[in-house]
PDB file of C-alpha atoms in Angstrom:
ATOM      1  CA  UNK P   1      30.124 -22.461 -20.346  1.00 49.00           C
ATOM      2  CA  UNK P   2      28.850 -21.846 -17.102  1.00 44.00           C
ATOM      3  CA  UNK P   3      31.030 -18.584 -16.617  1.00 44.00           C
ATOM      4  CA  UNK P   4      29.610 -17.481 -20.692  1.00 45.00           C
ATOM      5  CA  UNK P   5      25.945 -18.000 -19.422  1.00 42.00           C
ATOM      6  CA  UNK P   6      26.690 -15.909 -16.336  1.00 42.00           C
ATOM      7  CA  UNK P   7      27.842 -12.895 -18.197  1.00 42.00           C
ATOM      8  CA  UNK P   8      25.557 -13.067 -20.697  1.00 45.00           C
ATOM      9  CA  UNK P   9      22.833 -12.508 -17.970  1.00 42.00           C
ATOM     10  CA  UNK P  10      24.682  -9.664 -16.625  1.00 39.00           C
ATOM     11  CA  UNK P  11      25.558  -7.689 -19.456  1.00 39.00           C
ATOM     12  CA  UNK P  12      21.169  -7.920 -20.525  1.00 43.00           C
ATOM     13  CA  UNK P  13      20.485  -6.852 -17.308  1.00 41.00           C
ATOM     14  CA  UNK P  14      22.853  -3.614 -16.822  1.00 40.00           C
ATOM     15  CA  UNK P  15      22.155  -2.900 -20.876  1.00 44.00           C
ATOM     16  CA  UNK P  16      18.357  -3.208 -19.473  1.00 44.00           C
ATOM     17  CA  UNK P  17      19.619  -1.003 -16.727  1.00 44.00           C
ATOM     18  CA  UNK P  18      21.443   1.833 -18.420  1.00 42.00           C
ATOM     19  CA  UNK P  19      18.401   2.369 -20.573  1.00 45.00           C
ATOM     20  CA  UNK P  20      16.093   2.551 -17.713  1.00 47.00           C
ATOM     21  CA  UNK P  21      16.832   6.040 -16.942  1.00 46.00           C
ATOM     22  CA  UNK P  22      16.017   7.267 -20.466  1.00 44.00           C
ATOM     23  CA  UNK P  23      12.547   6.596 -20.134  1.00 53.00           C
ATOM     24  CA  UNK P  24       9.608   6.634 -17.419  1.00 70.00           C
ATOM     25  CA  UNK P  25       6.960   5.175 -18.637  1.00 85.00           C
ATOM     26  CA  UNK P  26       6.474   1.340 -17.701  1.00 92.00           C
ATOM     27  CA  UNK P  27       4.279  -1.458 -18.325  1.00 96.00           C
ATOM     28  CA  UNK P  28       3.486  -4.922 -18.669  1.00 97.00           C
ATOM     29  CA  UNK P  29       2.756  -6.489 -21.839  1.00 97.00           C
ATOM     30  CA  UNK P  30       1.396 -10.361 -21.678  1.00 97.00           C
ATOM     31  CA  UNK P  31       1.733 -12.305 -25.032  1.00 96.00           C
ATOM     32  CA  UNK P  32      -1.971 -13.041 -24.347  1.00 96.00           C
ATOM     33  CA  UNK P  33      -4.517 -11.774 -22.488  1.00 97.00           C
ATOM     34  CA  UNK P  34      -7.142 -13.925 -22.753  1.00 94.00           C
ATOM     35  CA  UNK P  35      -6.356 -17.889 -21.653  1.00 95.00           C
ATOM     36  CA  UNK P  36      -7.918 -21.087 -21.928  1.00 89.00           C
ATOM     37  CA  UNK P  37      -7.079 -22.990 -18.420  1.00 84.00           C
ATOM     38  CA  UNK P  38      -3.542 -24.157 -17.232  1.00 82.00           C
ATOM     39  CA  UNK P  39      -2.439 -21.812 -19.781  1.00 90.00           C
ATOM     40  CA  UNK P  40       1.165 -20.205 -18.930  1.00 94.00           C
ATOM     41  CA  UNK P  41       1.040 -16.189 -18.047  1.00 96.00           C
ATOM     42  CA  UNK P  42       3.597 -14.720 -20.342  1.00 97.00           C
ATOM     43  CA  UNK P  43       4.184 -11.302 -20.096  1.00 97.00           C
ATOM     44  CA  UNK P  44       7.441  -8.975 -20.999  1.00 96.00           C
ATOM     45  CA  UNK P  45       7.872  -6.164 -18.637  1.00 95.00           C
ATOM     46  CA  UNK P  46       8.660  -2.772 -21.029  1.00 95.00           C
ATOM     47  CA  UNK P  47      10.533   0.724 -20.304  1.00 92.00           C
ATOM     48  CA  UNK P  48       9.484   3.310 -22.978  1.00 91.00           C
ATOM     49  CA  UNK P  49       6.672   5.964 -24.305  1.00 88.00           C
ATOM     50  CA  UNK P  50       3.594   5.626 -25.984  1.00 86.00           C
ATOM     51  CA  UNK P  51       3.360   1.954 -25.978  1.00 86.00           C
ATOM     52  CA  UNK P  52       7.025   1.546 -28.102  1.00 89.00           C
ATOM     53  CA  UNK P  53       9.929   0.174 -25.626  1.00 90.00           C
ATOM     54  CA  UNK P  54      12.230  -2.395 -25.095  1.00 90.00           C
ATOM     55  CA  UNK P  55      11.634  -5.298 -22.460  1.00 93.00           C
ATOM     56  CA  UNK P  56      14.120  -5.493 -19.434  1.00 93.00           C
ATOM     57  CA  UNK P  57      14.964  -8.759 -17.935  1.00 93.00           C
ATOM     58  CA  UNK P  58      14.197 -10.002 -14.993  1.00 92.00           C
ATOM     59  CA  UNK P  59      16.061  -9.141 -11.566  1.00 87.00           C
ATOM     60  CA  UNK P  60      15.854  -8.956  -7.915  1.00 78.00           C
ATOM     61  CA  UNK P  61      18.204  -5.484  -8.503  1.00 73.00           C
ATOM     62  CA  UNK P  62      14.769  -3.686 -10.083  1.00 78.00           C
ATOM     63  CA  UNK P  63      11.634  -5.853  -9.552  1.00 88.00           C
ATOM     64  CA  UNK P  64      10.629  -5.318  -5.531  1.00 91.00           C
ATOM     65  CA  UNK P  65       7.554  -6.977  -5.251  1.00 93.00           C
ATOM     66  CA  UNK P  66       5.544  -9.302  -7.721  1.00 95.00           C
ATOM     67  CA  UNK P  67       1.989 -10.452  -7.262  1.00 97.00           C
ATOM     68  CA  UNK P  68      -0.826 -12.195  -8.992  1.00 98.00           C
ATOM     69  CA  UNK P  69      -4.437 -11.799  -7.260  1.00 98.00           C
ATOM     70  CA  UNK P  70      -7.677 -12.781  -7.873  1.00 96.00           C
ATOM     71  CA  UNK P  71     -10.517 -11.927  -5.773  1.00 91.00           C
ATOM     72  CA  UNK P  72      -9.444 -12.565  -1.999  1.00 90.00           C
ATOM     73  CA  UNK P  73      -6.650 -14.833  -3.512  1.00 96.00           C
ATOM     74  CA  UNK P  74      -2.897 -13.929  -3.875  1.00 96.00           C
ATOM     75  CA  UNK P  75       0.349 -15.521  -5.181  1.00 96.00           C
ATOM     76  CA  UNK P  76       3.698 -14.341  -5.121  1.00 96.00           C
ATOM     77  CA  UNK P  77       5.035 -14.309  -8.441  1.00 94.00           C
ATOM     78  CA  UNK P  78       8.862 -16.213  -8.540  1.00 90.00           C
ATOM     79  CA  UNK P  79      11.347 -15.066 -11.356  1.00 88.00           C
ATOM     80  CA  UNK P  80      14.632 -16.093 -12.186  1.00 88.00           C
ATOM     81  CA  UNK P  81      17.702 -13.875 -13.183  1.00 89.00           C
ATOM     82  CA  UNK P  82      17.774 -12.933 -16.514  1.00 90.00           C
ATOM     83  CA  UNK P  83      14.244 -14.111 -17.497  1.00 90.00           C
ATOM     84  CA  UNK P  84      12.936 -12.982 -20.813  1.00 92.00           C
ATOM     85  CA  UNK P  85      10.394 -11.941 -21.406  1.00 94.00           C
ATOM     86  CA  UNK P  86      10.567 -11.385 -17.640  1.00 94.00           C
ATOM     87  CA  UNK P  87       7.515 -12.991 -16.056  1.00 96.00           C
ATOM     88  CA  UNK P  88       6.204 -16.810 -16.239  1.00 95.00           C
ATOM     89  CA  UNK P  89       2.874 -17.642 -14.293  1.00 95.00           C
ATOM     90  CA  UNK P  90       2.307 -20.798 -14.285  1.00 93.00           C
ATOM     91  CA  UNK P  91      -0.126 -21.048 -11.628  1.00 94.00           C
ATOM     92  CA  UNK P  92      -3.296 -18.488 -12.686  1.00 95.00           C
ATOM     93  CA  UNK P  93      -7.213 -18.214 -11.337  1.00 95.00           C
ATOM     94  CA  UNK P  94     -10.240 -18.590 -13.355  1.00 95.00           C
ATOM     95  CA  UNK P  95     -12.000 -15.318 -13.950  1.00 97.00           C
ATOM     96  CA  UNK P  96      -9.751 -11.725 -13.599  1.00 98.00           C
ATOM     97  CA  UNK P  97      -6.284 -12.162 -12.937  1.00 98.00           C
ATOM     98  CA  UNK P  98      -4.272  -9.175 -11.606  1.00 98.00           C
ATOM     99  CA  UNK P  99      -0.408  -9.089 -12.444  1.00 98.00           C
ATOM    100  CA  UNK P 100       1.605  -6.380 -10.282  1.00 97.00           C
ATOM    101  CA  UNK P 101       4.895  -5.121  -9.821  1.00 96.00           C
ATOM    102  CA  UNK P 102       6.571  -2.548  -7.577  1.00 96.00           C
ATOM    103  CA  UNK P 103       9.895  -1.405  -8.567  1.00 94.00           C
ATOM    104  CA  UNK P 104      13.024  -0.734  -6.444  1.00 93.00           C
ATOM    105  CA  UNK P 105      13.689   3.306  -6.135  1.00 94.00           C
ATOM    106  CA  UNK P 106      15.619   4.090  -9.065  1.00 93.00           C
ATOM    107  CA  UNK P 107      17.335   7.880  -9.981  1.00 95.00           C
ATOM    108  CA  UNK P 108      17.991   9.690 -13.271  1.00 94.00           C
ATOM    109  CA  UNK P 109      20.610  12.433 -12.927  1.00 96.00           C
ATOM    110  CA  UNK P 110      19.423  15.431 -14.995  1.00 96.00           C
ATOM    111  CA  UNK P 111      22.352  17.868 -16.531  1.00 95.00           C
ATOM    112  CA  UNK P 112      20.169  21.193 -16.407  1.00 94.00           C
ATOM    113  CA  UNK P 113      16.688  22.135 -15.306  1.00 95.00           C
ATOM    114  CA  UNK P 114      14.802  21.357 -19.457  1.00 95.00           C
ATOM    115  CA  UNK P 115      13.744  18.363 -19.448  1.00 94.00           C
ATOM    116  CA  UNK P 116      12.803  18.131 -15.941  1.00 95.00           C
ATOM    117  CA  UNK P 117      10.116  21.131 -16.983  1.00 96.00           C
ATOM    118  CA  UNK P 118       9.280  19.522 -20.068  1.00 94.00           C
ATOM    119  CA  UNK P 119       8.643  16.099 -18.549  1.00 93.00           C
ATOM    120  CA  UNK P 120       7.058  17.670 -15.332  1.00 95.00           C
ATOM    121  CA  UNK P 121       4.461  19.974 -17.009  1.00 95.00           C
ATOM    122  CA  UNK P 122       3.608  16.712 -19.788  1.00 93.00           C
ATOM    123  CA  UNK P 123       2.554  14.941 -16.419  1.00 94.00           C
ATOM    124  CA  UNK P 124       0.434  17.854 -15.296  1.00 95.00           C
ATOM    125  CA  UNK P 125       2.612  19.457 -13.211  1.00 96.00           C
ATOM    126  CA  UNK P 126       3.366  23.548 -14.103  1.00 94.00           C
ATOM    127  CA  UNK P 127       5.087  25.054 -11.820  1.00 94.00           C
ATOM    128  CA  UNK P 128       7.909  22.651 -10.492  1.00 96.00           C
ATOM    129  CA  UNK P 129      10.343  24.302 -12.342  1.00 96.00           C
ATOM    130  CA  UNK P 130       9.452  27.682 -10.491  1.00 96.00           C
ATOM    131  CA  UNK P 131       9.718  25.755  -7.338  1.00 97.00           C
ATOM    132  CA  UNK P 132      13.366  24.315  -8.074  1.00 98.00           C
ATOM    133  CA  UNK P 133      14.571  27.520  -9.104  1.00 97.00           C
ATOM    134  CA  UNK P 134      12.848  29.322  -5.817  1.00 97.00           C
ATOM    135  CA  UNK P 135      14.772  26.434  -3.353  1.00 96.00           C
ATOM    136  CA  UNK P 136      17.759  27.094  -5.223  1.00 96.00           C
ATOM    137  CA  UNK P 137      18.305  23.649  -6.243  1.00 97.00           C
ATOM    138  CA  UNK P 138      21.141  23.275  -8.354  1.00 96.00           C
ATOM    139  CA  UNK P 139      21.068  23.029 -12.247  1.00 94.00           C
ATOM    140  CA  UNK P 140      22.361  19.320 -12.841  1.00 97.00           C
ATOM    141  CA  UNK P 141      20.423  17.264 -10.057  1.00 97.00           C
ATOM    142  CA  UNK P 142      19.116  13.793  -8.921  1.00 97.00           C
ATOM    143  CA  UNK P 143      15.481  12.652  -9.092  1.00 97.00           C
ATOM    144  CA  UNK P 144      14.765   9.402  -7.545  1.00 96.00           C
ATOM    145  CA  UNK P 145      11.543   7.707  -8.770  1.00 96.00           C
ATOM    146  CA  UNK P 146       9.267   4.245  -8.160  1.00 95.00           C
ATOM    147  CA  UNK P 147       7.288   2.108 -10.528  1.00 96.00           C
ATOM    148  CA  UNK P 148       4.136   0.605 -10.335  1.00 97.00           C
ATOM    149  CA  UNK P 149       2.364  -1.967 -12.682  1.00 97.00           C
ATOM    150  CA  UNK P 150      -0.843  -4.080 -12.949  1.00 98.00           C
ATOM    151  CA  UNK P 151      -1.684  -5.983 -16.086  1.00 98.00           C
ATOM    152  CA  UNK P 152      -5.193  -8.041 -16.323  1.00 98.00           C
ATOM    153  CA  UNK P 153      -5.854 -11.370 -17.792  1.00 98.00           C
ATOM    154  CA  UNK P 154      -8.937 -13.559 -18.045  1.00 97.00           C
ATOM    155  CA  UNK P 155      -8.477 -17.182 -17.958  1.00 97.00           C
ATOM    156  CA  UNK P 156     -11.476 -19.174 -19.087  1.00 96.00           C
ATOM    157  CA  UNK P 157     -14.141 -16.271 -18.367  1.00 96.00           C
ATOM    158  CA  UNK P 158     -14.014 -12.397 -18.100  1.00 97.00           C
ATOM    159  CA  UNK P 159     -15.897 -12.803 -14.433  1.00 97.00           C
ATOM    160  CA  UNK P 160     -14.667 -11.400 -11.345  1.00 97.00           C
ATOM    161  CA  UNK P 161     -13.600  -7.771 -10.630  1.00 97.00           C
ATOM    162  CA  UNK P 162     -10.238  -5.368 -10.105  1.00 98.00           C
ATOM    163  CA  UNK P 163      -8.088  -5.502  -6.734  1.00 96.00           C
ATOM    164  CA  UNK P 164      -6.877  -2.771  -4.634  1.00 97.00           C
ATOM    165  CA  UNK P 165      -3.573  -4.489  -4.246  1.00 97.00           C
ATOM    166  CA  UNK P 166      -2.294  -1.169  -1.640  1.00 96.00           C
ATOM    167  CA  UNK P 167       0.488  -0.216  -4.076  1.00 97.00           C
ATOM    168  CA  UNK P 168       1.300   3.659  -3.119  1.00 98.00           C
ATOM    169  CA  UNK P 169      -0.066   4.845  -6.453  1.00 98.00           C
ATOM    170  CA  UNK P 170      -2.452   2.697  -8.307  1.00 98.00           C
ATOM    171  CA  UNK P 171      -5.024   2.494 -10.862  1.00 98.00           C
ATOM    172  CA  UNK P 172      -8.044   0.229 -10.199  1.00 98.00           C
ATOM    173  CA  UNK P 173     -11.170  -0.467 -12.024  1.00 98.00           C
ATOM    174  CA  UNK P 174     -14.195   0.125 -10.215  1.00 98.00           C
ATOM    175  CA  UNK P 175     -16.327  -1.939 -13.082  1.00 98.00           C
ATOM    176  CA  UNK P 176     -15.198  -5.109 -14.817  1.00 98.00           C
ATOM    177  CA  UNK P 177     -13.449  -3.682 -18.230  1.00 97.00           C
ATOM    178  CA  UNK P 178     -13.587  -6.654 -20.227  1.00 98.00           C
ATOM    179  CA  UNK P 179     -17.911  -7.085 -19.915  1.00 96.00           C
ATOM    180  CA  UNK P 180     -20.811  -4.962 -20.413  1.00 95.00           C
ATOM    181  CA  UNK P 181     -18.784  -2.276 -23.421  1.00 96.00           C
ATOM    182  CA  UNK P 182     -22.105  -0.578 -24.288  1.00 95.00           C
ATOM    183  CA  UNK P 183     -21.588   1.074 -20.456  1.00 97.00           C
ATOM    184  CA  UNK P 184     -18.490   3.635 -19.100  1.00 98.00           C
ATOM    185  CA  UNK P 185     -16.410   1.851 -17.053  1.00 98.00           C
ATOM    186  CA  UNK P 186     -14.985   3.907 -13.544  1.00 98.00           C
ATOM    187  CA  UNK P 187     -11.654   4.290 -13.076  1.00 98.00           C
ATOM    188  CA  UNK P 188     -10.088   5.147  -9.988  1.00 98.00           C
ATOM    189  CA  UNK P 189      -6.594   6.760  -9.272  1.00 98.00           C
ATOM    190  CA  UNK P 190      -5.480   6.273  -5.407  1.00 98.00           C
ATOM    191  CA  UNK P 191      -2.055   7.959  -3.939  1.00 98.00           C
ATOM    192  CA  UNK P 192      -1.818   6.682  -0.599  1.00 97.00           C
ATOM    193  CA  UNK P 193      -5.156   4.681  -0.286  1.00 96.00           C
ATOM    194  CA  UNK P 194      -6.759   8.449  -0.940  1.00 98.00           C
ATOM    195  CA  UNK P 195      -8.202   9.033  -3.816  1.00 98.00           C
ATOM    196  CA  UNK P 196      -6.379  11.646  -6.382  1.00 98.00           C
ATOM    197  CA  UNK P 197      -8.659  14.209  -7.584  1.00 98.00           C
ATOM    198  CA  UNK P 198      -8.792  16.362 -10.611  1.00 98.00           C
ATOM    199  CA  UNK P 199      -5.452  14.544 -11.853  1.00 98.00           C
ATOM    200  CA  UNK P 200      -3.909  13.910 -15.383  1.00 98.00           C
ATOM    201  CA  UNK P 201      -4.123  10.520 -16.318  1.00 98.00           C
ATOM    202  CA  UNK P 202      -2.567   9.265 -19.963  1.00 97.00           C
ATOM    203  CA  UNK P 203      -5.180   6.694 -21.717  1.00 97.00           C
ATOM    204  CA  UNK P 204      -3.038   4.766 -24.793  1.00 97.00           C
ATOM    205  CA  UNK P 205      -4.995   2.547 -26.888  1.00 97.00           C
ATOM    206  CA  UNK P 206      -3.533  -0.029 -30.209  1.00 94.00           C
ATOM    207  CA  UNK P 207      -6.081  -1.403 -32.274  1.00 93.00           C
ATOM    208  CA  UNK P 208      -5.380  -2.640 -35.836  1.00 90.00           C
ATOM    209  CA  UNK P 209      -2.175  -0.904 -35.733  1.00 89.00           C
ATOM    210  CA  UNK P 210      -3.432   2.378 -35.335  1.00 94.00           C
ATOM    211  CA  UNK P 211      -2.397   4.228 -31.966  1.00 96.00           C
ATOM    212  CA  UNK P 212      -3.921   6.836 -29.726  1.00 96.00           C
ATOM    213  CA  UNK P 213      -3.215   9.095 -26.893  1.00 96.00           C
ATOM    214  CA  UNK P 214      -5.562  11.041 -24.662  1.00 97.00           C
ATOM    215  CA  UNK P 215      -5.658  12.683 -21.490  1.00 97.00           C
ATOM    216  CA  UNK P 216      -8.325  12.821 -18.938  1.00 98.00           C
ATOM    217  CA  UNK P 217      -8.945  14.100 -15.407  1.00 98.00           C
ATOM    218  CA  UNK P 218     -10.115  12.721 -12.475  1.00 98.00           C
ATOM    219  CA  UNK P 219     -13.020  13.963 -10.758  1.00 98.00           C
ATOM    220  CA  UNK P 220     -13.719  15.136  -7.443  1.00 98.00           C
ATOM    221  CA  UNK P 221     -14.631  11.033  -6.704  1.00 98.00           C
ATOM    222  CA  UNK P 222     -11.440  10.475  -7.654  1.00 98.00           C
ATOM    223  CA  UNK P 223     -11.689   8.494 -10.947  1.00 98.00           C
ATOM    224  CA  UNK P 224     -13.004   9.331 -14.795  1.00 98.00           C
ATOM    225  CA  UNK P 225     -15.120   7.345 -16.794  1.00 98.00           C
ATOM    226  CA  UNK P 226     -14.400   5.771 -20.374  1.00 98.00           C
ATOM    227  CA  UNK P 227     -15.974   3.735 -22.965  1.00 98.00           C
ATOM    228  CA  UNK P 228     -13.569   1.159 -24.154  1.00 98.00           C
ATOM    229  CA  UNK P 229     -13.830  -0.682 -27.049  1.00 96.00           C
ATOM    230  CA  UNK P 230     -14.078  -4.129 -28.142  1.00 96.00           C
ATOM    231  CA  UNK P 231     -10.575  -5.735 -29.182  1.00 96.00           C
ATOM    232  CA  UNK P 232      -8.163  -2.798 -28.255  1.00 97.00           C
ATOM    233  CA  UNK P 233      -5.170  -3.280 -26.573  1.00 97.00           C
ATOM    234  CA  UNK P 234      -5.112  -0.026 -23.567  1.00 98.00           C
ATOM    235  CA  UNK P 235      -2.320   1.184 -21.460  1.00 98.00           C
ATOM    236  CA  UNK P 236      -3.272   3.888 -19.029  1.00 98.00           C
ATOM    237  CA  UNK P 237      -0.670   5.584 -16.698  1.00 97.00           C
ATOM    238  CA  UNK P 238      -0.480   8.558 -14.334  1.00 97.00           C
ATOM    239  CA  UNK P 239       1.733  10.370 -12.376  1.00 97.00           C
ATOM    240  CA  UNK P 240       2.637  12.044  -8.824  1.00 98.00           C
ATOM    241  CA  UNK P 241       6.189  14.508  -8.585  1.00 98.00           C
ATOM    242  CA  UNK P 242       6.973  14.957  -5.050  1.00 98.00           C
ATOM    243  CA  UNK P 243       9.442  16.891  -2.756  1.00 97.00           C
ATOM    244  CA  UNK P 244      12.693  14.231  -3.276  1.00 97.00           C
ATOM    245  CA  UNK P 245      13.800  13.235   0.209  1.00 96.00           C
ATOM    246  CA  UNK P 246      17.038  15.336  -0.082  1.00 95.00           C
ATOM    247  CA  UNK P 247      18.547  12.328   1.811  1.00 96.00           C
ATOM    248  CA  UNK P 248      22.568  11.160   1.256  1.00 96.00           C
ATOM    249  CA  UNK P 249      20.775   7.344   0.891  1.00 95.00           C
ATOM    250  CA  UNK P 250      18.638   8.411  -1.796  1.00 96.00           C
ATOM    251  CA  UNK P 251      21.604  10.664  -3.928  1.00 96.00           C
ATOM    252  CA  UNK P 252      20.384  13.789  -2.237  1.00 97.00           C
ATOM    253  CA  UNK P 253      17.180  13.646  -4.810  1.00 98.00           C
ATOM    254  CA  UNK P 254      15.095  17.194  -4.674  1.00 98.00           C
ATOM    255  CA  UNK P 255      12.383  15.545  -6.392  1.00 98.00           C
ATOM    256  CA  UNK P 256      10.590  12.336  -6.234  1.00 98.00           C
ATOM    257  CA  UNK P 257       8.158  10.695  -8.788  1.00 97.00           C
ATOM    258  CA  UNK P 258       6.041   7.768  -8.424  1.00 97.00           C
ATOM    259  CA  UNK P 259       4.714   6.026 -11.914  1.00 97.00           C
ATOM    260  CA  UNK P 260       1.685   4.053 -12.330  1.00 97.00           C
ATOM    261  CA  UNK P 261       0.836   2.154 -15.453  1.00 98.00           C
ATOM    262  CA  UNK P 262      -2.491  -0.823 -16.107  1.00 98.00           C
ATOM    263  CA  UNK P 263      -2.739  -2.761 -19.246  1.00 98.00           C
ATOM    264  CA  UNK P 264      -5.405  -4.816 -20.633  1.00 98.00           C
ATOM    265  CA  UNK P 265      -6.780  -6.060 -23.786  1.00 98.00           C
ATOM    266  CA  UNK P 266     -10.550  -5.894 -24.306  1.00 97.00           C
ATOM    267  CA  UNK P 267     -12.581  -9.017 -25.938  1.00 95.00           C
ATOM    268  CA  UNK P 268     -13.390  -9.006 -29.772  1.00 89.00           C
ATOM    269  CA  UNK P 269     -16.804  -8.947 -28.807  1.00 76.00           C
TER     270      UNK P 269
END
């Protein structure tokens, strides 16, 4: 029985796996995002586009790092193989609290030079193409990318604000985006602990079944400004395409791309 259980975990995690490199985009979607107190965080973890995926389970093989902070305040979160949905917080802060997750480096092995253009100019990027063909990088080639996640939940109230929680890419809220939706809220986009200018951010919204896409810029701050609305479910993402390392240890990638994705569900009122 033992032995059954075993290889059922295994087989959901490389099925979760093999499907990983057919998609980029990656979030974290909590069952509920606003809790009363000692309320369990339960969230799935998603690969997939425009808010439609499948959840992976959890493993040590693709989840690198896994935190929940509030304020000054910061747990580690613990998983166990083959978790699904993948995450289960049972300890949680009243006020904000800030799920993250930093991936492992991952590669998707592209047969021709396409859909690396297609993909690469979607994510604001125009000219890579140009560039591969001008290092005479081969056809059929490795990219290696990284993930990065934050989700937010309230527990009890909607008080308290974002954390910079020094991912290499990441998305943080300069105002509190569940209070106050008659006002903008700032959004900032940091590569680096620098702040990303004039950069393509995705904005996804689901309310009442009906979906949206947009696309906004950063300014020369570093972050744009939206007006969210009341009881709207919002996944934002962005993206940075670097040189790859070129490396034998990282598949001889030429290019390297770094994902960030926040989630959050806005009050009814």
């Amino acid at each position: 029985m033992k032995y059954l259980y075993s290889k059922l975990i295994f087989i959901i995690i490389i099925s979760s796996i093999s499907k990983i490199s057919l998609s980029h985009e990656f979030w974290i979607d909590p069952e509920n995002y606003n809790l009363k107190n000692k309320d369990i965080i339960t969230a799935g973890v998603f690969i997939g586009d425009n808010f439609e995926g499948y959840q992976i389970a959890f493993s040590r093989e693709y989840f690198k790092n896994l935190n929940l902070f509030s304020n000054n305040k910061k747990i580690k979160i613990q998983g166990r193989l083959g978790d699904f949905p993948a995450l289960n917080i049972k300890k949680t802060f009243k006020g904000l609290n800030i799920i993250q997750i930093e991936s492992q480096m991952n590669y998707v092995n592209y047969e021709n030079l396409t859909k690396f253009e297609v993909f690469s100019r979607q994510k604001g990027y125009s000219n890579l193409a140009d560039k591969h063909r001008k290092n005479n990088y081969p056809e059929s080639f490795v990219e290696s990318y990284k993930r990065y996640a934050k989700s937010l939940v309230s527990v009890e109230t909607f008080n308290g604000n974002d954390v910079d929680t020094n991912m290499e890419l990441e998305l943080i809220f300069l105002d509190n985006p569940l209070k106050n939706l008659k006002k903008s809220k700032r959004v900032l986009l940091e590569y680096q602990n620098k702040i990303l200018t004039d950069h393509k951010v995705s904005l996804m919204s689901f309310n009442n079944g009906y979906f949206r896409k947009e696309y906004v810029k950063t300014n020369k701050d570093g972050y744009f400004e939206y007006f969210f609305k009341n009881d709207t479910k919002y996944l934002i993402e962005s993206v940075v395409i670097i040189e790859g390392s070129n490396k034998k240890k990282h598949n001889y990638a030429k290019w390297h791309s770094l994902w960030t994705s926040y989630t959050f569900r806005t009050p009814d009122k």
